[in-house]
Amino acid sequence: MFEALKRWRRRRVLERSALPDELWDEAVAALPFVHDYGEADRARLRDLVVLFLDTKSIVGAGGHDVTPLQRVVIAIQACVLVLELPDTLDGYADFESVVVYPDEFVPGWTWEDEAGVVHVNDGPLAGEAMPGGPVVLSWPDVEASADFEAAGMNLVIHEFAHKLDMRDGDANGCPPLDPPRDPRAWKAAMSAAYDDFAARVD
C-alpha cells in the first residue's frame, strides 16, 4: 500500500513539476560531466532532479538571490550521487534546505574538546554539510567547480557525499550500507581507489 502511494506521488510530482526544456538544457550545458551520461540516464537524472526540487528548498542567504538555473545546477549535482541507488532520494531525508551564500561564509560554530577547551570555527568556508541540518554552499565556488576536471574538485558533490556518509552518524568515509552491500568490500574498494589516486597525483 505504502509503495503504491509512493509511486502515485512520484508520478504526480513529475507531471506537475516538469522542468522546462530550455532551463534543463542550460543547466546541463553548465555541467560538462553530464554529457558523459547516455540519453536514458540523463532522462532518469532529470526526473530525479524534479523530485529533489519538490522536497528541498534551495534558498539564498547573505543577500544572495537563488535563480531557477542555480537551483537546477545544484540539484543535478546532488542527484548524480544517488542516481544508481535503489532508495534514491531517501539518503537525503534528514534535511530540508540547501542554503546558498554569495561568497565564502564564516559559520562561527563553537565546540568544546575533551580537555574543556572551547574552539571557534571562524575561518571562511566554501561549503558545509551539517548532520541533520542543511547543506550550505558558496555560489561562486559552486560555479568554479562545475567542471571538476578543470577545477580538481566539485563542491556540491563533495558536500552531498558528506550527507550520505552522515546517515549513520559522523562522517567517517563509509555511508550505511544495506545487505547485500558489504562495508568491508566498500572500504577495500575505496582504499584501493584512493591509493591509486594518490599515486597518480604524486
PDB file of C-alpha atoms in Angstrom:
ATOM      1  CA  MET A   1       0.000   0.000   0.000  1.00  0.00           C
ATOM      2  CA  PHE A   2       2.743   2.459   1.019  1.00  0.00           C
ATOM      3  CA  GLU A   3       4.798   1.679  -2.097  1.00  0.00           C
ATOM      4  CA  ALA A   4       1.749   2.209  -4.312  1.00  0.00           C
ATOM      5  CA  LEU A   5       1.142   5.628  -2.731  1.00  0.00           C
ATOM      6  CA  LYS A   6       4.810   6.482  -3.165  1.00  0.00           C
ATOM      7  CA  ARG A   7       4.670   5.597  -6.877  1.00  0.00           C
ATOM      8  CA  TRP A   8       1.454   7.604  -7.312  1.00  0.00           C
ATOM      9  CA  ARG A   9       3.000  10.646  -5.628  1.00  0.00           C
ATOM     10  CA  ARG A  10       6.125  10.356  -7.779  1.00  0.00           C
ATOM     11  CA  ARG A  11       4.050  10.291 -10.999  1.00  0.00           C
ATOM     12  CA  ARG A  12       2.015  13.269  -9.810  1.00  0.00           C
ATOM     13  CA  VAL A  13       5.119  15.353  -8.977  1.00  0.00           C
ATOM     14  CA  LEU A  14       6.758  14.526 -12.314  1.00  0.00           C
ATOM     15  CA  GLU A  15       3.606  15.513 -14.199  1.00  0.00           C
ATOM     16  CA  ARG A  16       3.013  18.754 -12.317  1.00  0.00           C
ATOM     17  CA  SER A  17       6.569  19.990 -11.823  1.00  0.00           C
ATOM     18  CA  ALA A  18       8.345  19.105 -15.055  1.00  0.00           C
ATOM     19  CA  LEU A  19      11.395  21.236 -15.868  1.00  0.00           C
ATOM     20  CA  PRO A  20      11.170  23.412 -18.978  1.00  0.00           C
ATOM     21  CA  ASP A  21      13.468  22.109 -21.706  1.00  0.00           C
ATOM     22  CA  GLU A  22      15.305  25.437 -22.003  1.00  0.00           C
ATOM     23  CA  LEU A  23      16.117  25.516 -18.277  1.00  0.00           C
ATOM     24  CA  TRP A  24      17.239  21.871 -18.247  1.00  0.00           C
ATOM     25  CA  ASP A  25      19.435  22.342 -21.327  1.00  0.00           C
ATOM     26  CA  GLU A  26      21.064  25.463 -19.846  1.00  0.00           C
ATOM     27  CA  ALA A  27      21.825  23.667 -16.573  1.00  0.00           C
ATOM     28  CA  VAL A  28      23.269  20.630 -18.365  1.00  0.00           C
ATOM     29  CA  ALA A  29      25.437  22.922 -20.513  1.00  0.00           C
ATOM     30  CA  ALA A  30      26.924  24.386 -17.308  1.00  0.00           C
ATOM     31  CA  LEU A  31      27.993  20.905 -16.116  1.00  0.00           C
ATOM     32  CA  PRO A  32      30.310  19.249 -18.661  1.00  0.00           C
ATOM     33  CA  PHE A  33      30.347  15.866 -16.871  1.00  0.00           C
ATOM     34  CA  VAL A  34      26.612  15.362 -17.505  1.00  0.00           C
ATOM     35  CA  HIS A  35      27.406  14.902 -21.208  1.00  0.00           C
ATOM     36  CA  ASP A  36      29.130  11.626 -20.282  1.00  0.00           C
ATOM     37  CA  TYR A  37      25.726  10.144 -19.392  1.00  0.00           C
ATOM     38  CA  GLY A  38      23.673   8.353 -22.022  1.00  0.00           C
ATOM     39  CA  GLU A  39      20.242   9.606 -23.038  1.00  0.00           C
ATOM     40  CA  ALA A  40      18.359   7.168 -20.776  1.00  0.00           C
ATOM     41  CA  ASP A  41      20.494   8.067 -17.747  1.00  0.00           C
ATOM     42  CA  ARG A  42      20.037  11.800 -18.393  1.00  0.00           C
ATOM     43  CA  ALA A  43      16.264  11.242 -18.533  1.00  0.00           C
ATOM     44  CA  ARG A  44      16.362   9.410 -15.175  1.00  0.00           C
ATOM     45  CA  LEU A  45      18.557  12.163 -13.759  1.00  0.00           C
ATOM     46  CA  ARG A  46      16.098  14.812 -14.932  1.00  0.00           C
ATOM     47  CA  ASP A  47      13.217  13.046 -13.180  1.00  0.00           C
ATOM     48  CA  LEU A  48      15.280  12.736 -10.019  1.00  0.00           C
ATOM     49  CA  VAL A  49      16.087  16.460 -10.115  1.00  0.00           C
ATOM     50  CA  VAL A  50      12.359  17.258 -10.333  1.00  0.00           C
ATOM     51  CA  LEU A  51      11.675  15.037  -7.303  1.00  0.00           C
ATOM     52  CA  PHE A  52      14.620  16.545  -5.383  1.00  0.00           C
ATOM     53  CA  LEU A  53      13.417  20.106  -6.028  1.00  0.00           C
ATOM     54  CA  ASP A  54       9.919  19.115  -4.896  1.00  0.00           C
ATOM     55  CA  THR A  55      11.223  18.107  -1.457  1.00  0.00           C
ATOM     56  CA  LYS A  56      14.118  20.523  -0.867  1.00  0.00           C
ATOM     57  CA  SER A  57      14.195  24.289  -0.526  1.00  0.00           C
ATOM     58  CA  ILE A  58      17.223  25.950  -2.106  1.00  0.00           C
ATOM     59  CA  VAL A  59      17.364  29.369  -0.507  1.00  0.00           C
ATOM     60  CA  GLY A  60      19.699  32.331  -0.548  1.00  0.00           C
ATOM     61  CA  ALA A  61      21.436  33.863   2.466  1.00  0.00           C
ATOM     62  CA  GLY A  62      23.655  36.889   2.973  1.00  0.00           C
ATOM     63  CA  GLY A  63      21.844  38.778   0.243  1.00  0.00           C
ATOM     64  CA  HIS A  64      22.091  36.077  -2.415  1.00  0.00           C
ATOM     65  CA  ASP A  65      19.087  35.539  -4.688  1.00  0.00           C
ATOM     66  CA  VAL A  66      18.932  31.965  -5.963  1.00  0.00           C
ATOM     67  CA  THR A  67      17.885  31.786  -9.614  1.00  0.00           C
ATOM     68  CA  PRO A  68      15.949  28.892 -11.180  1.00  0.00           C
ATOM     69  CA  LEU A  69      19.112  27.951 -13.091  1.00  0.00           C
ATOM     70  CA  GLN A  70      21.167  27.820  -9.882  1.00  0.00           C
ATOM     71  CA  ARG A  71      18.557  25.581  -8.272  1.00  0.00           C
ATOM     72  CA  VAL A  72      18.704  23.091 -11.139  1.00  0.00           C
ATOM     73  CA  VAL A  73      22.523  23.174 -11.362  1.00  0.00           C
ATOM     74  CA  ILE A  74      22.788  22.361  -7.647  1.00  0.00           C
ATOM     75  CA  ALA A  75      20.085  19.691  -7.828  1.00  0.00           C
ATOM     76  CA  ILE A  76      21.709  17.891 -10.764  1.00  0.00           C
ATOM     77  CA  GLN A  77      24.987  17.579  -8.885  1.00  0.00           C
ATOM     78  CA  ALA A  78      23.248  16.380  -5.719  1.00  0.00           C
ATOM     79  CA  CYS A  79      21.281  13.783  -7.668  1.00  0.00           C
ATOM     80  CA  VAL A  80      24.147  12.184  -9.601  1.00  0.00           C
ATOM     81  CA  LEU A  81      25.327  10.692  -6.293  1.00  0.00           C
ATOM     82  CA  VAL A  82      22.099   8.762  -5.767  1.00  0.00           C
ATOM     83  CA  LEU A  83      21.128   8.027  -9.371  1.00  0.00           C
ATOM     84  CA  GLU A  84      22.065   4.341  -9.093  1.00  0.00           C
ATOM     85  CA  LEU A  85      20.887   3.769  -5.515  1.00  0.00           C
ATOM     86  CA  PRO A  86      17.709   1.723  -5.027  1.00  0.00           C
ATOM     87  CA  ASP A  87      16.365   4.143  -2.399  1.00  0.00           C
ATOM     88  CA  THR A  88      17.395   7.204  -4.485  1.00  0.00           C
ATOM     89  CA  LEU A  89      16.489  10.334  -2.505  1.00  0.00           C
ATOM     90  CA  ASP A  90      15.981   8.551   0.826  1.00  0.00           C
ATOM     91  CA  GLY A  91      19.643   9.254   1.523  1.00  0.00           C
ATOM     92  CA  TYR A  92      18.759  12.945   1.759  1.00  0.00           C
ATOM     93  CA  ALA A  93      15.774  12.529   4.062  1.00  0.00           C
ATOM     94  CA  ASP A  94      17.384  14.135   7.128  1.00  0.00           C
ATOM     95  CA  PHE A  95      17.316  17.732   5.869  1.00  0.00           C
ATOM     96  CA  GLU A  96      15.015  20.128   4.046  1.00  0.00           C
ATOM     97  CA  SER A  97      17.159  23.014   2.834  1.00  0.00           C
ATOM     98  CA  VAL A  98      20.196  23.965   0.809  1.00  0.00           C
ATOM     99  CA  VAL A  99      21.479  27.418   1.761  1.00  0.00           C
ATOM    100  CA  VAL A 100      23.427  29.404  -0.837  1.00  0.00           C
ATOM    101  CA  TYR A 101      25.671  32.353   0.016  1.00  0.00           C
ATOM    102  CA  PRO A 102      27.030  34.989  -2.411  1.00  0.00           C
ATOM    103  CA  ASP A 103      30.596  34.160  -1.330  1.00  0.00           C
ATOM    104  CA  GLU A 104      32.527  32.161   1.254  1.00  0.00           C
ATOM    105  CA  PHE A 105      30.895  32.258   4.685  1.00  0.00           C
ATOM    106  CA  VAL A 106      32.051  32.044   8.286  1.00  0.00           C
ATOM    107  CA  PRO A 107      29.936  29.559  10.256  1.00  0.00           C
ATOM    108  CA  GLY A 108      31.083  30.719  13.689  1.00  0.00           C
ATOM    109  CA  TRP A 109      30.452  27.322  15.308  1.00  0.00           C
ATOM    110  CA  THR A 110      31.867  26.786  18.788  1.00  0.00           C
ATOM    111  CA  TRP A 111      32.657  23.443  20.405  1.00  0.00           C
ATOM    112  CA  GLU A 112      34.329  22.141  23.491  1.00  0.00           C
ATOM    113  CA  ASP A 113      37.014  19.465  23.249  1.00  0.00           C
ATOM    114  CA  GLU A 114      37.706  16.640  25.718  1.00  0.00           C
ATOM    115  CA  ALA A 115      40.044  18.883  27.722  1.00  0.00           C
ATOM    116  CA  GLY A 116      37.324  21.502  28.177  1.00  0.00           C
ATOM    117  CA  VAL A 117      38.877  23.979  25.738  1.00  0.00           C
ATOM    118  CA  VAL A 118      36.313  25.923  23.691  1.00  0.00           C
ATOM    119  CA  HIS A 119      37.144  26.315  20.000  1.00  0.00           C
ATOM    120  CA  VAL A 120      35.588  28.701  17.468  1.00  0.00           C
ATOM    121  CA  ASN A 121      35.340  27.900  13.767  1.00  0.00           C
ATOM    122  CA  ASP A 122      35.922  31.385  12.355  1.00  0.00           C
ATOM    123  CA  GLY A 123      37.630  30.508   9.064  1.00  0.00           C
ATOM    124  CA  PRO A 124      35.788  31.129   5.781  1.00  0.00           C
ATOM    125  CA  LEU A 125      34.226  28.082   4.122  1.00  0.00           C
ATOM    126  CA  ALA A 126      33.060  27.347   0.576  1.00  0.00           C
ATOM    127  CA  GLY A 127      30.639  24.655   1.726  1.00  0.00           C
ATOM    128  CA  GLU A 128      29.437  22.704   4.723  1.00  0.00           C
ATOM    129  CA  ALA A 129      27.200  19.698   5.319  1.00  0.00           C
ATOM    130  CA  MET A 130      25.620  19.640   8.761  1.00  0.00           C
ATOM    131  CA  PRO A 131      24.494  16.423  10.450  1.00  0.00           C
ATOM    132  CA  GLY A 132      20.693  16.532  10.465  1.00  0.00           C
ATOM    133  CA  GLY A 133      20.821  20.022   9.014  1.00  0.00           C
ATOM    134  CA  PRO A 134      21.195  21.849   5.738  1.00  0.00           C
ATOM    135  CA  VAL A 135      23.893  21.845   3.115  1.00  0.00           C
ATOM    136  CA  VAL A 136      25.487  25.296   2.849  1.00  0.00           C
ATOM    137  CA  LEU A 137      27.237  26.420  -0.348  1.00  0.00           C
ATOM    138  CA  SER A 138      29.077  29.435  -1.713  1.00  0.00           C
ATOM    139  CA  TRP A 139      27.684  30.097  -5.187  1.00  0.00           C
ATOM    140  CA  PRO A 140      30.986  31.344  -6.715  1.00  0.00           C
ATOM    141  CA  ASP A 141      32.624  28.111  -5.538  1.00  0.00           C
ATOM    142  CA  VAL A 142      29.750  26.051  -6.957  1.00  0.00           C
ATOM    143  CA  GLU A 143      30.286  27.769 -10.316  1.00  0.00           C
ATOM    144  CA  ALA A 144      34.061  27.424 -10.179  1.00  0.00           C
ATOM    145  CA  SER A 145      33.892  23.669  -9.531  1.00  0.00           C
ATOM    146  CA  ALA A 146      31.142  22.794 -12.024  1.00  0.00           C
ATOM    147  CA  ASP A 147      33.800  21.481 -14.411  1.00  0.00           C
ATOM    148  CA  PHE A 148      35.560  19.281 -11.863  1.00  0.00           C
ATOM    149  CA  GLU A 149      38.164  18.059 -14.349  1.00  0.00           C
ATOM    150  CA  ALA A 150      39.390  21.647 -14.659  1.00  0.00           C
ATOM    151  CA  ALA A 151      38.805  22.589 -11.009  1.00  0.00           C
ATOM    152  CA  GLY A 152      40.129  19.355  -9.481  1.00  0.00           C
ATOM    153  CA  MET A 153      37.066  19.016  -7.238  1.00  0.00           C
ATOM    154  CA  ASN A 154      33.312  19.516  -7.181  1.00  0.00           C
ATOM    155  CA  LEU A 155      31.917  21.391  -4.193  1.00  0.00           C
ATOM    156  CA  VAL A 156      28.287  20.247  -4.457  1.00  0.00           C
ATOM    157  CA  ILE A 157      29.137  16.568  -4.931  1.00  0.00           C
ATOM    158  CA  HIS A 158      31.654  16.810  -2.073  1.00  0.00           C
ATOM    159  CA  GLU A 159      29.136  18.247   0.408  1.00  0.00           C
ATOM    160  CA  PHE A 160      26.303  15.928  -0.594  1.00  0.00           C
ATOM    161  CA  ALA A 161      28.627  12.932  -0.290  1.00  0.00           C
ATOM    162  CA  HIS A 162      29.108  14.028   3.329  1.00  0.00           C
ATOM    163  CA  LYS A 163      25.315  13.991   3.796  1.00  0.00           C
ATOM    164  CA  LEU A 164      25.150  10.377   2.576  1.00  0.00           C
ATOM    165  CA  ASP A 165      28.084   9.464   4.815  1.00  0.00           C
ATOM    166  CA  MET A 166      26.429  11.079   7.858  1.00  0.00           C
ATOM    167  CA  ARG A 167      23.318   8.915   7.635  1.00  0.00           C
ATOM    168  CA  ASP A 168      24.727   6.656  10.356  1.00  0.00           C
ATOM    169  CA  GLY A 169      26.413   9.338  12.459  1.00  0.00           C
ATOM    170  CA  ASP A 170      29.743  11.048  11.934  1.00  0.00           C
ATOM    171  CA  ALA A 171      31.307  11.495   8.528  1.00  0.00           C
ATOM    172  CA  ASN A 172      33.832   8.655   8.501  1.00  0.00           C
ATOM    173  CA  GLY A 173      34.099   7.870   4.801  1.00  0.00           C
ATOM    174  CA  CYS A 174      31.649   4.949   4.803  1.00  0.00           C
ATOM    175  CA  PRO A 175      27.900   5.509   4.426  1.00  0.00           C
ATOM    176  CA  PRO A 176      25.466   2.992   5.894  1.00  0.00           C
ATOM    177  CA  LEU A 177      25.245   0.027   3.544  1.00  0.00           C
ATOM    178  CA  ASP A 178      22.289  -2.327   3.465  1.00  0.00           C
ATOM    179  CA  PRO A 179      22.726  -6.015   2.545  1.00  0.00           C
ATOM    180  CA  PRO A 180      23.932  -7.362   0.211  1.00  0.00           C
ATOM    181  CA  ARG A 181      26.410  -4.458   0.116  1.00  0.00           C
ATOM    182  CA  ASP A 182      29.327  -5.278   2.409  1.00  0.00           C
ATOM    183  CA  PRO A 183      31.028  -2.437   4.348  1.00  0.00           C
ATOM    184  CA  ARG A 184      34.330  -4.336   4.252  1.00  0.00           C
ATOM    185  CA  ALA A 185      34.178  -4.571   0.464  1.00  0.00           C
ATOM    186  CA  TRP A 186      33.308  -0.852   0.306  1.00  0.00           C
ATOM    187  CA  LYS A 187      36.291   0.087   2.463  1.00  0.00           C
ATOM    188  CA  ALA A 188      38.652  -2.150   0.464  1.00  0.00           C
ATOM    189  CA  ALA A 189      37.470  -0.710  -2.857  1.00  0.00           C
ATOM    190  CA  MET A 190      37.643   2.888  -1.626  1.00  0.00           C
ATOM    191  CA  SER A 191      41.084   2.397  -0.075  1.00  0.00           C
ATOM    192  CA  ALA A 192      42.421   0.913  -3.309  1.00  0.00           C
ATOM    193  CA  ALA A 193      40.899   3.743  -5.351  1.00  0.00           C
ATOM    194  CA  TYR A 194      42.369   6.357  -3.002  1.00  0.00           C
ATOM    195  CA  ASP A 195      45.813   4.746  -3.102  1.00  0.00           C
ATOM    196  CA  ASP A 196      45.669   4.716  -6.908  1.00  0.00           C
ATOM    197  CA  PHE A 197      44.567   8.351  -6.962  1.00  0.00           C
ATOM    198  CA  ALA A 198      47.327   9.425  -4.561  1.00  0.00           C
ATOM    199  CA  ALA A 199      49.936   7.556  -6.629  1.00  0.00           C
ATOM    200  CA  ARG A 200      48.775   9.267  -9.826  1.00  0.00           C
ATOM    201  CA  VAL A 201      48.865  12.683  -8.130  1.00  0.00           C
ATOM    202  CA  ASP A 202      52.419  12.000  -6.908  1.00  0.00           C
TER     203      ASP A 202
END
